[in-house]
Amino acid sequence: MKHYSTAIAAASLLLVAYFAQAGEQPAPSADQFIATKNAEYDELFIEGLAISWIYSTYITYDSTQLQSRFDEKIAAWASDSVQESMRYTGAPMSAETARALSILRSDNSRPAPSDPDKRKELTELAIQLSTLYSTGKYCPDDGRDCLPGSELEELISTTRNYDEALDYWTGWRAISVPMRPRYARFVELANEGARELGYDDLGEMWRDNYDMSPDELRVEMERLWGQVKPLYDALHCHVRATLSEYYGEERVPTEGPMPAHLLGNMWAQNWARLYDLLEPYPGLARADITDKLVDENFSPQDMVRSAESFYVSMGLDPLPETFWERSMFTRPQDREVRCHASAWGMDGGKDIRIKMCINQTYSDLKVIYHELGHNYYQRAYKDQPAFFRDGAHGGFHEAIGDAVTLAMTPGYLASAGFLEETDSSAQSDINDQMLRALDEIPALPWTLLLDKWRWQVFSGEVKPADYNSSWWALREQYQGISAPVERSESDFDPGAKYHIPANVSYERYFLAAILKFQFYEALCKAAGHEGPLYTCSFAGSKEAGARLNAMMMAGRSKPWQDTLEKLTGTREMDGSAMVRYFQPLMVYLEEQNAGRQCGW
């Protein structure tokens, strides 16, 4: 890594000499500089989110232009502000200012080159890539209607027909082919911007945003993966054997990787739709409430009200009326929108919203509970200075809502009216654990490899000529998944996942997958839970709510280690809570996998 110290010190000496020679007034103090930048960022934040909301919910030529121009504006502000900040290296300042300066310099997912033409080109490429994804549709050759991504995701999750699933899988990946040359140029320009800030490449800059060195984060993520990998290995072995029996060994061999299109998810990152094939004890499953949502015709607002009631039961305030007036809950019929679920804190966390195309499924209900976790976090830290209005690190923001979804136990779902009251048993508990595991565990390697691929691309270890082959090498290495048909370098399969064209870093999701079990265990202890961890719901616990809110209010004002300790009592991320949670299922899987050849 190229450290700031030498370069910035030299720049600072030049600036001092310049001002002395020119006879100009000395620059404001570091504390004054950050106060000014906080105020500027506040205004830009409000303006930018309003434009982004319009672009995401009304995708037109005009909204695209507005988004592109604002992106160029914020990129220029960020670049200029970082350059200005370099004069304060070694200057006296408060600890709060020092932290804000560090965030200003590193917290930019898409650093733009200082050259105005290149900056403009980068922002235009970013919009083009995002729009290609958001408006992408699969138009079959046989004259059937074109299908957007959200419909294809639902179709591939419900079919058991091998060829139909393959059609949906390959059809969606056609939309990313035009992204390939644009993405290669995007990487060049973003890397140039990162180098101007003292980094070797954009991946190093992303990893420098976690209160540890970039190399330390890379090592830490592999350590955490090693803790939880036995869970994935056991589940993979059992799922592969089950699919092989269902489709035949000629299509799903009992050894080696599994075909990517048969796992009930467009990216094989969630296998919950396979539950009916994998139910350990048929007839005892109690946790999938999709049928209930459909039969009783729960509206999107009904589903969101249910999620709100969970947070309110913990002593947190109800959502403001503006949330219900301004959120997007369903896909409009008259325009293009981004259906990818997201939570928005529009006015420093005062005007909070979600944007989502809600379906009557248990999966979408859990997404709603998750997204409201973002909203409650945004509102909790609304009084922090602008640079500190964020999670302690990216994983924290994702983990809070995820910890709440873990608390959506059968007991909670029954109390909320989604399930009939049923006596629990060891067998029904295993069923519940299987359903949860299919939702949680496959995400672990997926969330790890996606940014591992990008880090290799940004560093130049992977060249544009090898984008697709390197992608599938990592998917096989970490997921034990293979492409169902031959892929080549004329394809660009990474671009078929939203976070690649949208340039959203993904390591946060892996860290969140670890942290949510730590948060969950800590909140269960605060709620006074006794018994197996997986049976805990902290709904209704004011003590758990108070501890959660105290952590959320800190935002990003302290190193994440301090914030983590506030809730969990430890300063280290740890996958052992996840292992403890799934221990009953692990015993079951070990029994099922006896005599099988596991691994790939």
XYZ file of N, CA, C and O in Angstrom, residues 298-416:
476
model
N -52.139 -10.403 2.147
C -51.418 -9.329 2.817
C -50.933 -8.324 1.775
O -50.297 -8.699 0.783
N -51.220 -7.065 1.971
C -50.739 -6.019 1.071
C -49.288 -5.699 1.410
O -48.810 -6.027 2.507
N -48.563 -5.047 0.498
C -47.206 -4.623 0.845
C -47.172 -3.778 2.118
O -46.289 -3.948 2.960
N -48.160 -2.879 2.271
C -48.192 -2.052 3.480
C -48.432 -2.891 4.725
O -47.850 -2.612 5.794
N -49.266 -3.929 4.619
C -49.489 -4.824 5.754
C -48.180 -5.482 6.189
O -47.892 -5.607 7.386
N -47.404 -5.900 5.196
C -46.147 -6.578 5.489
C -45.154 -5.614 6.147
O -44.438 -5.979 7.084
N -45.145 -4.375 5.672
C -44.242 -3.383 6.262
C -44.698 -3.019 7.682
O -43.874 -2.838 8.585
N -46.021 -2.913 7.903
C -46.534 -2.627 9.250
C -46.099 -3.705 10.231
O -45.796 -3.418 11.396
N -46.069 -4.950 9.771
C -45.634 -6.040 10.643
C -44.189 -5.840 11.079
O -43.845 -6.003 12.254
N -43.332 -5.458 10.113
C -41.925 -5.232 10.447
C -41.781 -4.059 11.410
O -41.009 -4.115 12.377
N -42.530 -2.994 11.159
C -42.479 -1.837 12.054
C -42.845 -2.240 13.483
O -42.216 -1.793 14.450
N -43.851 -3.099 13.614
C -44.315 -3.480 14.953
C -43.226 -4.205 15.732
O -43.184 -4.123 16.975
N -42.338 -4.924 15.038
C -41.235 -5.601 15.723
C -40.344 -4.568 16.409
O -40.010 -4.685 17.595
N -39.933 -3.563 15.655
C -39.030 -2.553 16.210
C -39.710 -1.737 17.310
O -39.092 -1.411 18.329
N -40.972 -1.420 17.106
C -41.709 -0.653 18.111
C -41.823 -1.453 19.415
O -41.757 -0.900 20.510
N -41.972 -2.796 19.287
C -42.088 -3.628 20.488
C -40.830 -3.578 21.342
O -40.863 -3.883 22.535
N -39.700 -3.176 20.737
C -38.438 -3.067 21.470
C -38.247 -1.673 22.064
O -37.179 -1.370 22.598
N -39.254 -0.833 21.942
C -39.168 0.494 22.526
C -38.733 1.569 21.562
O -38.548 2.730 21.967
N -38.552 1.254 20.286
C -38.165 2.242 19.287
C -39.418 2.934 18.748
O -40.511 2.372 18.764
N -39.255 4.138 18.250
C -40.403 4.934 17.815
C -41.001 4.395 16.517
O -40.290 3.826 15.679
N -42.299 4.593 16.315
C -42.921 4.225 15.037
C -42.295 5.017 13.885
O -41.671 6.072 14.098
N -42.471 4.515 12.678
C -41.983 5.222 11.503
C -42.800 6.494 11.289
O -43.991 6.523 11.594
N -42.191 7.541 10.743
C -42.932 8.777 10.522
C -43.964 8.616 9.390
O -43.839 7.728 8.552
N -44.950 9.476 9.384
C -45.979 9.418 8.343
C -45.384 9.589 6.957
O -45.884 9.026 5.974
N -44.309 10.400 6.869
C -43.689 10.593 5.555
C -43.138 9.291 4.985
O -43.049 9.135 3.761
N -42.778 8.353 5.863
C -42.312 7.047 5.377
C -43.388 6.384 4.531
O -43.107 5.852 3.449
N -44.618 6.416 5.002
C -45.716 5.751 4.302
C -46.135 6.524 3.062
O -46.595 5.933 2.082
N -45.942 7.816 3.089
C -46.332 8.637 1.946
C -45.314 8.568 0.806
O -45.686 8.646 -0.369
N -44.029 8.392 1.140
C -42.975 8.590 0.147
C -42.238 7.328 -0.266
O -41.469 7.356 -1.238
N -42.432 6.233 0.442
C -41.754 4.985 0.064
C -42.363 4.400 -1.210
O -43.501 4.703 -1.576
N -41.593 3.549 -1.885
C -42.100 2.783 -3.021
C -42.196 1.321 -2.593
O -41.185 0.692 -2.300
N -43.406 0.778 -2.556
C -43.641 -0.587 -2.081
C -43.898 -1.581 -3.217
O -43.758 -2.790 -3.012
N -44.333 -1.109 -4.380
C -44.683 -2.004 -5.482
C -44.079 -1.484 -6.779
O -43.747 -0.300 -6.901
N -43.950 -2.370 -7.746
C -43.431 -1.960 -9.060
C -44.507 -1.176 -9.807
O -45.596 -1.702 -10.067
N -44.241 0.079 -10.178
C -45.208 0.833 -10.976
C -45.365 0.209 -12.368
O -44.433 -0.392 -12.897
N -46.541 0.353 -12.938
C -46.805 -0.231 -14.248
C -46.466 0.705 -15.394
O -46.455 0.293 -16.550
N -46.203 1.983 -15.077
C -46.076 2.980 -16.138
C -44.655 3.468 -16.372
O -44.437 4.397 -17.145
N -43.658 2.859 -15.712
C -42.305 3.372 -15.880
C -41.284 2.338 -15.410
O -41.623 1.383 -14.721
N -40.039 2.589 -15.794
C -38.934 1.754 -15.356
C -38.479 2.217 -13.970
O -38.392 3.422 -13.697
N -38.192 1.252 -13.099
C -37.689 1.552 -11.762
C -36.604 0.545 -11.400
O -36.456 -0.488 -12.057
N -35.886 0.857 -10.343
C -34.961 -0.116 -9.757
C -35.723 -0.863 -8.670
O -36.066 -0.283 -7.644
N -35.938 -2.134 -8.861
C -36.673 -2.905 -7.862
C -35.770 -3.395 -6.735
O -36.274 -3.848 -5.705
N -34.479 -3.326 -6.933
C -33.565 -3.807 -5.891
C -33.882 -3.112 -4.570
O -33.884 -1.886 -4.480
N -34.184 -3.899 -3.536
C -34.618 -3.343 -2.256
C -33.528 -2.481 -1.636
O -32.347 -2.854 -1.628
N -33.927 -1.330 -1.095
C -32.964 -0.437 -0.456
C -33.687 0.455 0.542
O -34.887 0.681 0.440
N -32.928 0.958 1.510
C -33.454 1.855 2.544
C -32.772 3.206 2.405
O -31.563 3.276 2.155
N -33.544 4.260 2.607
C -33.055 5.602 2.320
C -33.251 6.513 3.533
O -34.346 6.582 4.080
N -32.183 7.218 3.911
C -32.281 8.276 4.909
C -32.076 9.598 4.205
O -30.949 10.057 4.033
N -33.159 10.209 3.765
C -33.090 11.293 2.786
C -32.565 12.605 3.356
O -31.892 13.343 2.681
N -32.920 12.927 4.555
C -32.619 14.232 5.116
C -31.817 14.053 6.391
O -32.241 14.422 7.484
N -30.643 13.458 6.237
C -29.832 13.176 7.406
C -30.474 12.173 8.341
O -30.163 12.134 9.533
N -31.410 11.359 7.840
C -32.074 10.352 8.653
C -33.419 10.780 9.190
O -34.077 10.014 9.898
N -33.869 11.983 8.849
C -35.187 12.439 9.328
C -36.301 11.949 8.410
O -37.362 11.545 8.854
N -36.065 11.998 7.105
C -37.006 11.504 6.091
C -36.508 10.129 5.653
O -35.600 10.009 4.841
N -37.089 9.074 6.244
C -36.626 7.716 5.937
C -37.657 6.996 5.086
O -38.862 7.189 5.236
N -37.162 6.141 4.165
C -38.030 5.447 3.209
C -37.421 4.093 2.844
O -36.235 3.856 3.071
N -38.250 3.238 2.246
C -37.712 2.074 1.556
C -38.182 2.107 0.112
O -39.203 2.713 -0.217
N -37.411 1.455 -0.748
C -37.760 1.295 -2.159
C -37.672 -0.187 -2.474
O -36.611 -0.801 -2.325
N -38.787 -0.775 -2.875
C -38.828 -2.225 -3.037
C -40.072 -2.617 -3.819
O -41.113 -1.968 -3.706
N -39.965 -3.635 -4.647
C -41.127 -4.193 -5.343
C -41.549 -5.445 -4.569
O -41.055 -6.550 -4.811
N -42.465 -5.266 -3.631
C -42.771 -6.302 -2.647
C -43.711 -7.354 -3.223
O -44.740 -7.032 -3.832
N -43.345 -8.620 -3.031
C -44.196 -9.760 -3.381
C -44.681 -10.434 -2.100
O -44.062 -10.299 -1.041
N -45.759 -11.186 -2.205
C -46.326 -11.875 -1.040
C -45.564 -13.168 -0.774
O -46.062 -14.267 -0.971
N -44.320 -13.022 -0.320
C -43.486 -14.180 -0.009
C -42.820 -13.976 1.350
O -42.595 -12.838 1.790
N -42.512 -15.087 1.982
C -41.773 -15.045 3.247
C -40.411 -14.399 3.036
O -39.935 -13.618 3.867
N -39.788 -14.686 1.886
C -38.492 -14.104 1.586
C -38.573 -12.586 1.564
O -37.735 -11.887 2.156
N -39.587 -12.038 0.906
C -39.723 -10.584 0.847
C -40.069 -9.996 2.214
O -39.653 -8.880 2.547
N -40.834 -10.733 3.023
C -41.141 -10.246 4.368
C -39.854 -10.074 5.173
O -39.670 -9.069 5.871
N -38.954 -11.032 5.054
C -37.682 -10.934 5.774
C -36.846 -9.764 5.246
O -36.168 -9.078 6.016
N -36.903 -9.542 3.928
C -36.183 -8.400 3.368
C -36.716 -7.092 3.956
O -35.952 -6.172 4.260
N -38.033 -6.998 4.130
C -38.632 -5.787 4.708
C -38.124 -5.571 6.134
O -37.728 -4.461 6.509
N -38.135 -6.629 6.952
C -37.623 -6.516 8.327
C -36.159 -6.053 8.299
O -35.728 -5.257 9.130
N -35.407 -6.571 7.331
C -33.999 -6.179 7.182
C -33.876 -4.708 6.799
O -33.086 -3.957 7.400
N -34.638 -4.270 5.799
C -34.512 -2.890 5.324
C -34.894 -1.886 6.411
O -34.286 -0.815 6.524
N -35.891 -2.213 7.216
C -36.245 -1.301 8.296
C -35.117 -1.189 9.321
O -34.993 -0.166 10.005
N -34.288 -2.220 9.431
C -33.103 -2.112 10.286
C -32.206 -0.976 9.826
O -31.667 -0.218 10.644
N -32.030 -0.840 8.492
C -31.277 0.294 7.961
C -31.946 1.610 8.351
O -31.285 2.565 8.776
N -33.265 1.675 8.177
C -33.983 2.916 8.478
C -33.850 3.315 9.942
O -33.632 4.496 10.259
N -33.994 2.351 10.841
C -33.871 2.674 12.261
C -32.434 3.071 12.625
O -32.220 3.925 13.494
N -31.466 2.477 11.967
C -30.067 2.880 12.162
C -29.877 4.316 11.666
O -29.278 5.160 12.349
N -30.407 4.612 10.480
C -30.275 5.964 9.914
C -30.888 7.012 10.844
O -30.318 8.091 11.034
N -32.026 6.689 11.409
C -32.662 7.649 12.297
C -31.907 7.775 13.616
O -31.836 8.863 14.204
N -31.308 6.681 14.088
C -30.606 6.716 15.375
C -29.392 7.637 15.334
O -29.094 8.330 16.313
N -28.668 7.667 14.217
C -27.459 8.494 14.164
C -27.675 9.828 13.434
O -26.725 10.499 13.040
N -28.907 10.247 13.281
C -29.214 11.460 12.525
C -28.584 12.718 13.124
O -28.371 13.708 12.404
N -28.302 12.725 14.428
C -27.736 13.914 15.063
C -26.209 13.936 15.041
O -25.593 14.885 15.536
N -25.596 12.902 14.478
C -24.141 12.903 14.331
C -23.736 13.878 13.213
O -24.525 14.163 12.314
N -22.493 14.391 13.243
C -22.003 15.171 12.105
C -22.090 14.351 10.815
O -22.091 13.110 10.855
N -22.144 15.028 9.690
C -22.432 14.360 8.416
C -21.497 13.193 8.129
O -21.938 12.133 7.664
N -20.186 13.363 8.396
C -19.241 12.296 8.078
C -19.436 11.056 8.948
O -18.939 9.984 8.626
N -20.135 11.202 10.057
C -20.334 10.075 10.973
C -21.721 9.458 10.844
O -22.076 8.578 11.626
N -22.511 9.909 9.895
C -23.848 9.333 9.692
C -23.750 8.095 8.815
O -24.071 8.109 7.624
N -23.308 7.036 9.416
C -23.158 5.760 8.716
C -22.938 4.681 9.766
O -22.786 4.971 10.950
N -22.909 3.435 9.323
C -22.628 2.355 10.243
C -21.189 2.376 10.709
O -20.309 2.966 10.056
N -20.929 1.719 11.836
C -19.569 1.667 12.375
C -18.601 1.129 11.329
O -17.463 1.585 11.218
N -18.994 0.144 10.577
C -18.427 -0.170 9.260
C -19.560 -0.755 8.435
O -20.678 -0.943 8.925
N -19.314 -0.980 7.150
C -20.392 -1.375 6.264
C -21.163 -2.590 6.731
O -22.378 -2.686 6.528
N -20.476 -3.543 7.353
C -21.148 -4.741 7.821
C -22.152 -4.490 8.921
O -23.142 -5.221 9.052
N -21.932 -3.464 9.735
C -22.857 -3.154 10.815
C -24.239 -2.815 10.252
O -25.261 -3.252 10.781
N -24.260 -1.995 9.217
C -25.541 -1.564 8.670
C -26.354 -2.755 8.187
O -27.571 -2.818 8.374
N -25.703 -3.703 7.541
C -26.416 -4.876 7.043
C -26.797 -5.821 8.181
O -27.849 -6.470 8.144
N -25.949 -5.907 9.207
C -26.130 -6.923 10.240
C -27.292 -6.631 11.170
O -27.889 -7.557 11.732
N -27.639 -5.363 11.355
C -28.706 -5.044 12.305
C -30.036 -5.628 11.846
O -30.725 -6.341 12.589
N -30.433 -5.323 10.614
C -31.677 -5.901 10.107
C -31.622 -7.410 10.009
O -32.624 -8.092 10.229
N -30.445 -7.941 9.683
C -30.307 -9.399 9.600
C -30.465 -10.057 10.962
O -31.018 -11.159 11.078
N -29.968 -9.410 12.017
C -30.154 -9.955 13.369
C -31.635 -10.002 13.716
O -32.105 -10.945 14.371
N -32.368 -9.002 13.264
C -33.814 -8.998 13.500
C -34.491 -10.144 12.759
O -35.388 -10.798 13.305
N -34.064 -10.431 11.535
C -34.690 -11.550 10.815
C -34.409 -12.881 11.500
O -35.229 -13.804 11.420
N -33.255 -13.006 12.180
C -32.998 -14.224 12.944
C -33.996 -14.379 14.079
O -34.330 -15.501 14.481
N -34.459 -13.244 14.596
C -35.429 -13.277 15.697
C -36.851 -13.551 15.214
O -37.767 -13.629 16.040
N -37.043 -13.716 13.895
C -38.357 -14.090 13.357
C -38.535 -15.601 13.499
O -38.670 -16.337 12.513
N -38.502 -16.064 14.721
C -38.623 -17.493 15.017
C -40.070 -17.956 14.806
O -40.986 -17.123 14.707
N -40.292 -19.251 14.762
C -41.684 -19.722 14.684
C -42.551 -19.172 15.813
O -43.717 -18.833 15.592
N -41.964 -19.070 17.008
C -42.731 -18.506 18.113
C -43.128 -17.065 17.851
O -44.256 -16.655 18.123
N -42.186 -16.281 17.316
C -42.519 -14.894 16.988
C -43.564 -14.840 15.873
O -44.536 -14.073 15.958
N -43.392 -15.645 14.827
C -44.334 -15.623 13.703
C -45.733 -16.015 14.155
O -46.734 -15.479 13.663
N -45.807 -16.925 15.109
C -47.117 -17.294 15.653
C -47.714 -16.128 16.439
O -48.900 -15.810 16.296
N -46.891 -15.467 17.243
C -47.394 -14.346 18.036
C -47.820 -13.181 17.157
O -48.700 -12.392 17.519
N -47.200 -13.071 15.961
C -47.548 -11.995 15.029
C -48.720 -12.367 14.125
O -49.114 -11.570 13.282
